[in-house]
Short mmCIF file of C-alpha atoms in Angstrom, two decimals:
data_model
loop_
_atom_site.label_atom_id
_atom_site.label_comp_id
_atom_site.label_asym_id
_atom_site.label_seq_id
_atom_site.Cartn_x
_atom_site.Cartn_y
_atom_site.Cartn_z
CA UNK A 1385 34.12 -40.71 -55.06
CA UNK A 1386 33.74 -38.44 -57.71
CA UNK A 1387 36.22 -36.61 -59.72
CA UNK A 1388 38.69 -34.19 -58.51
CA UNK A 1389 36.38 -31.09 -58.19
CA UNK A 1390 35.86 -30.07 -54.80
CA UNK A 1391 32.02 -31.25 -53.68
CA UNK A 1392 30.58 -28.43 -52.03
CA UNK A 1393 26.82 -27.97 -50.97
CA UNK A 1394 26.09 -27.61 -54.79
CA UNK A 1395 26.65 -31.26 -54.58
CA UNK A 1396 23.44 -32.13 -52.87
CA UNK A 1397 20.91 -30.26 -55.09
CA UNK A 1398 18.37 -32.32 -55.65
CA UNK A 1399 16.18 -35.04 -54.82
CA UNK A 1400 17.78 -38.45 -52.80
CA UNK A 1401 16.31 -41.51 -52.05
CA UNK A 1402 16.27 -42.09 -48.16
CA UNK A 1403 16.64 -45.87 -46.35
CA UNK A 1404 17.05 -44.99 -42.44
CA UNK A 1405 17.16 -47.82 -39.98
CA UNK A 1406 16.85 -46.94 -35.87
CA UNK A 1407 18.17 -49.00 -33.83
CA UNK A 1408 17.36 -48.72 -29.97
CA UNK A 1409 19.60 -50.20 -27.66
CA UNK A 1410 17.53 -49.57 -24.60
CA UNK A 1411 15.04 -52.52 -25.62
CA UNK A 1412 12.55 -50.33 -27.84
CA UNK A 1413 11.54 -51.61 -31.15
CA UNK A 1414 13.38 -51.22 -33.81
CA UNK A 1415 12.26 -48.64 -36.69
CA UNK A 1416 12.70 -47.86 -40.66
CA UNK A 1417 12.11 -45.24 -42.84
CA UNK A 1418 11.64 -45.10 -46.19
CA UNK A 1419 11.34 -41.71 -48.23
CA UNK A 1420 12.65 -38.70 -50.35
CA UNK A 1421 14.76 -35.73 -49.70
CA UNK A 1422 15.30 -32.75 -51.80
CA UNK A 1423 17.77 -29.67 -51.58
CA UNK A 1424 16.71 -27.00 -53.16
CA UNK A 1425 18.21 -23.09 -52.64
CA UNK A 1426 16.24 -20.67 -50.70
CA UNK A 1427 17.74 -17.19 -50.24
CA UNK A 1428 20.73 -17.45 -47.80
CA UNK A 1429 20.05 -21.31 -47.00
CA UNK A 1430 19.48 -24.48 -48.59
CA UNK A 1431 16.48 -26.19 -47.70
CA UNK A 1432 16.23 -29.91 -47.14
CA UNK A 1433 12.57 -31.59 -47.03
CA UNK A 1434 12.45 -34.84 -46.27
CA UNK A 1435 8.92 -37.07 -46.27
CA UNK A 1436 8.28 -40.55 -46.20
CA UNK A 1437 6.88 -43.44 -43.93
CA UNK A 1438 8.44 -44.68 -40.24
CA UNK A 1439 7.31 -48.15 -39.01
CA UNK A 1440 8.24 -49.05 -35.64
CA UNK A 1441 8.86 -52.90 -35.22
CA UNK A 1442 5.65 -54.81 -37.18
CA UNK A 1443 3.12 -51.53 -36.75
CA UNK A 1444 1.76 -49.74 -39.25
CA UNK A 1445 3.28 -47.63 -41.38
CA UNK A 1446 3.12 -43.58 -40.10
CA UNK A 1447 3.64 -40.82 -41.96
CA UNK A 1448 7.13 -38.72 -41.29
CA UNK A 1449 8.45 -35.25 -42.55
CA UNK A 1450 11.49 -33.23 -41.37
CA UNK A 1451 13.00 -30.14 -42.63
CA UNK A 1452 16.68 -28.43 -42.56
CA UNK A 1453 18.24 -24.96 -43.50
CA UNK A 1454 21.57 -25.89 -44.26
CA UNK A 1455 24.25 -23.17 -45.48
CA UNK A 1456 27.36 -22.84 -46.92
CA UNK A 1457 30.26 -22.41 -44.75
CA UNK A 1458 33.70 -21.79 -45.97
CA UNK A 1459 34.59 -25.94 -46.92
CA UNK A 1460 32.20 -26.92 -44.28
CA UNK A 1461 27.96 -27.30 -44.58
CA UNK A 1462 26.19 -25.83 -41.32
CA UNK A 1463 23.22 -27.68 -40.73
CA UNK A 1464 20.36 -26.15 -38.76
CA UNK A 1465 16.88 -26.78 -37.80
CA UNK A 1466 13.60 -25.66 -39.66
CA UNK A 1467 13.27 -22.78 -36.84
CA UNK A 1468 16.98 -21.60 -37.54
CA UNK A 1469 18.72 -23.11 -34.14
CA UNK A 1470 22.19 -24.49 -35.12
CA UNK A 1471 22.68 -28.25 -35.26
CA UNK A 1472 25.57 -29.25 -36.58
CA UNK A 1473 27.90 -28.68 -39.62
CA UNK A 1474 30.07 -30.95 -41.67
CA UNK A 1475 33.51 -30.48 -43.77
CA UNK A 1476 32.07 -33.05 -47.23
CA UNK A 1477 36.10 -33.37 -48.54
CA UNK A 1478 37.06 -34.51 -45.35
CA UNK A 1479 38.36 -37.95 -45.11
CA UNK A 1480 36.15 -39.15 -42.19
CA UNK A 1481 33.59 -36.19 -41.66
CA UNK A 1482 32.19 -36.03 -38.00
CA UNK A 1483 29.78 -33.94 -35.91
CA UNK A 1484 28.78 -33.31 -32.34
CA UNK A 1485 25.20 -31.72 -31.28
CA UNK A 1486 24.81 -31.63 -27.57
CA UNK A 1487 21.38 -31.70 -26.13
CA UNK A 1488 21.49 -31.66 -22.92
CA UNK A 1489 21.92 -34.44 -21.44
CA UNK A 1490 21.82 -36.08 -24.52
CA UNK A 1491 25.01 -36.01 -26.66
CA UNK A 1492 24.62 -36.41 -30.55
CA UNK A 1493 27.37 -37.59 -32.43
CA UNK A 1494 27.13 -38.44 -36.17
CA UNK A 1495 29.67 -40.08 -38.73
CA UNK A 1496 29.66 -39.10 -42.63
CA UNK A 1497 30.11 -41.55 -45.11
CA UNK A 1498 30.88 -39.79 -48.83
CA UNK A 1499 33.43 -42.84 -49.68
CA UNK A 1500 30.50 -44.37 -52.05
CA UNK A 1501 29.32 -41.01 -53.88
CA UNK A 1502 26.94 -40.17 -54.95
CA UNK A 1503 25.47 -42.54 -52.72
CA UNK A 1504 26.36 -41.52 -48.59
CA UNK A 1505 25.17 -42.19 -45.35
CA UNK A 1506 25.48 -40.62 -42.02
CA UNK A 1507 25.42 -42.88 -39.06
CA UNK A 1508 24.31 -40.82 -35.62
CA UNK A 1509 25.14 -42.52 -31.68
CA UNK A 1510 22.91 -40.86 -29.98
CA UNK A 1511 23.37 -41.53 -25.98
CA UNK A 1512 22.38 -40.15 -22.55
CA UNK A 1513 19.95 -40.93 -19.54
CA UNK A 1514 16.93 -41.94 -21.61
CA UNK A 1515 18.48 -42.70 -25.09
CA UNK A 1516 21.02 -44.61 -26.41
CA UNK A 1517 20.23 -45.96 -30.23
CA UNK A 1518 21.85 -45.81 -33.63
CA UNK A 1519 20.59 -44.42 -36.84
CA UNK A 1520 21.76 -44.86 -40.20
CA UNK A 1521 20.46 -43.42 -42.78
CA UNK A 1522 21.68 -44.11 -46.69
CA UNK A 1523 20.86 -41.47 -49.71
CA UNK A 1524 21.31 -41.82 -53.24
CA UNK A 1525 19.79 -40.39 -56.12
CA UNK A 1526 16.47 -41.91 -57.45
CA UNK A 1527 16.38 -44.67 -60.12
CA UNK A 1528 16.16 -43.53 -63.64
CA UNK A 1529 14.58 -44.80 -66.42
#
């Protein structure tokens, strides 16, 4: 964990390294990503970008991109989707951050992981008629030199 100094979205500036494994408990093939995020300001919101490749079991590798606005909230981060809809938001000083996103009928519930920093992870159970898999996914900053 880093020093003393409260972490606040500040914190995330910048570009991370992204390992995500999914794994589908319903018998689907399991999948990884590999890729980059970045957080960069913009106006009101932060943005996140991230961009890399999925593979699905042994299949080829596909292309994948997702993007966030996330905000400063008081201690917590709100985290919403590209189109501005509310997802989820997070308290980063907490001891054992958690989140909830319900989708109906699909309930979204994610675990934070800042013990390591500035390498994290966030771990989401994702369950409900049709789904029920785990994702992990680890950042840390890029390799230097």
């Amino acid at each position: 964990m880093e020093s003393k100094s409260r972490r606040d979205i500040s914190h995330f500036e910048g570009t991370w390294q992204i390992a995500r494994q999914i794994e589908d408990r319903m018998g689907g093939q399991e999948a990884h990503f590999s890729g980059r995020a970045k957080l960069r300001p913009l106006g009101e919101h932060w943005l996140w970008q991230e961009s890399g490749e999925i593979r699905y079991g042994a299949g080829p590798a596909l292309k994948a991109e997702r993007s966030y606005l996330w905000r400063p909230m008081g201690r917590r981060i709100a985290v919403h989707f590209e189109d501005g809809a509310f997802f989820h938001d997070f308290d980063p000083e907490a001891p054992a951050p958690e989140a909830e996103h319900f989708c109906t009928p699909d309930l979204y519930h994610a675990a934070y992981d800042f013990t390591r920093w500035p390498r994290w992870q966030v771990t989401w159970e994702v369950a409900g008629p049709r789904k029920d898999y785990r994702m992990t996914s680890e950042c840390r900053r890029p390799e230097t030199g």
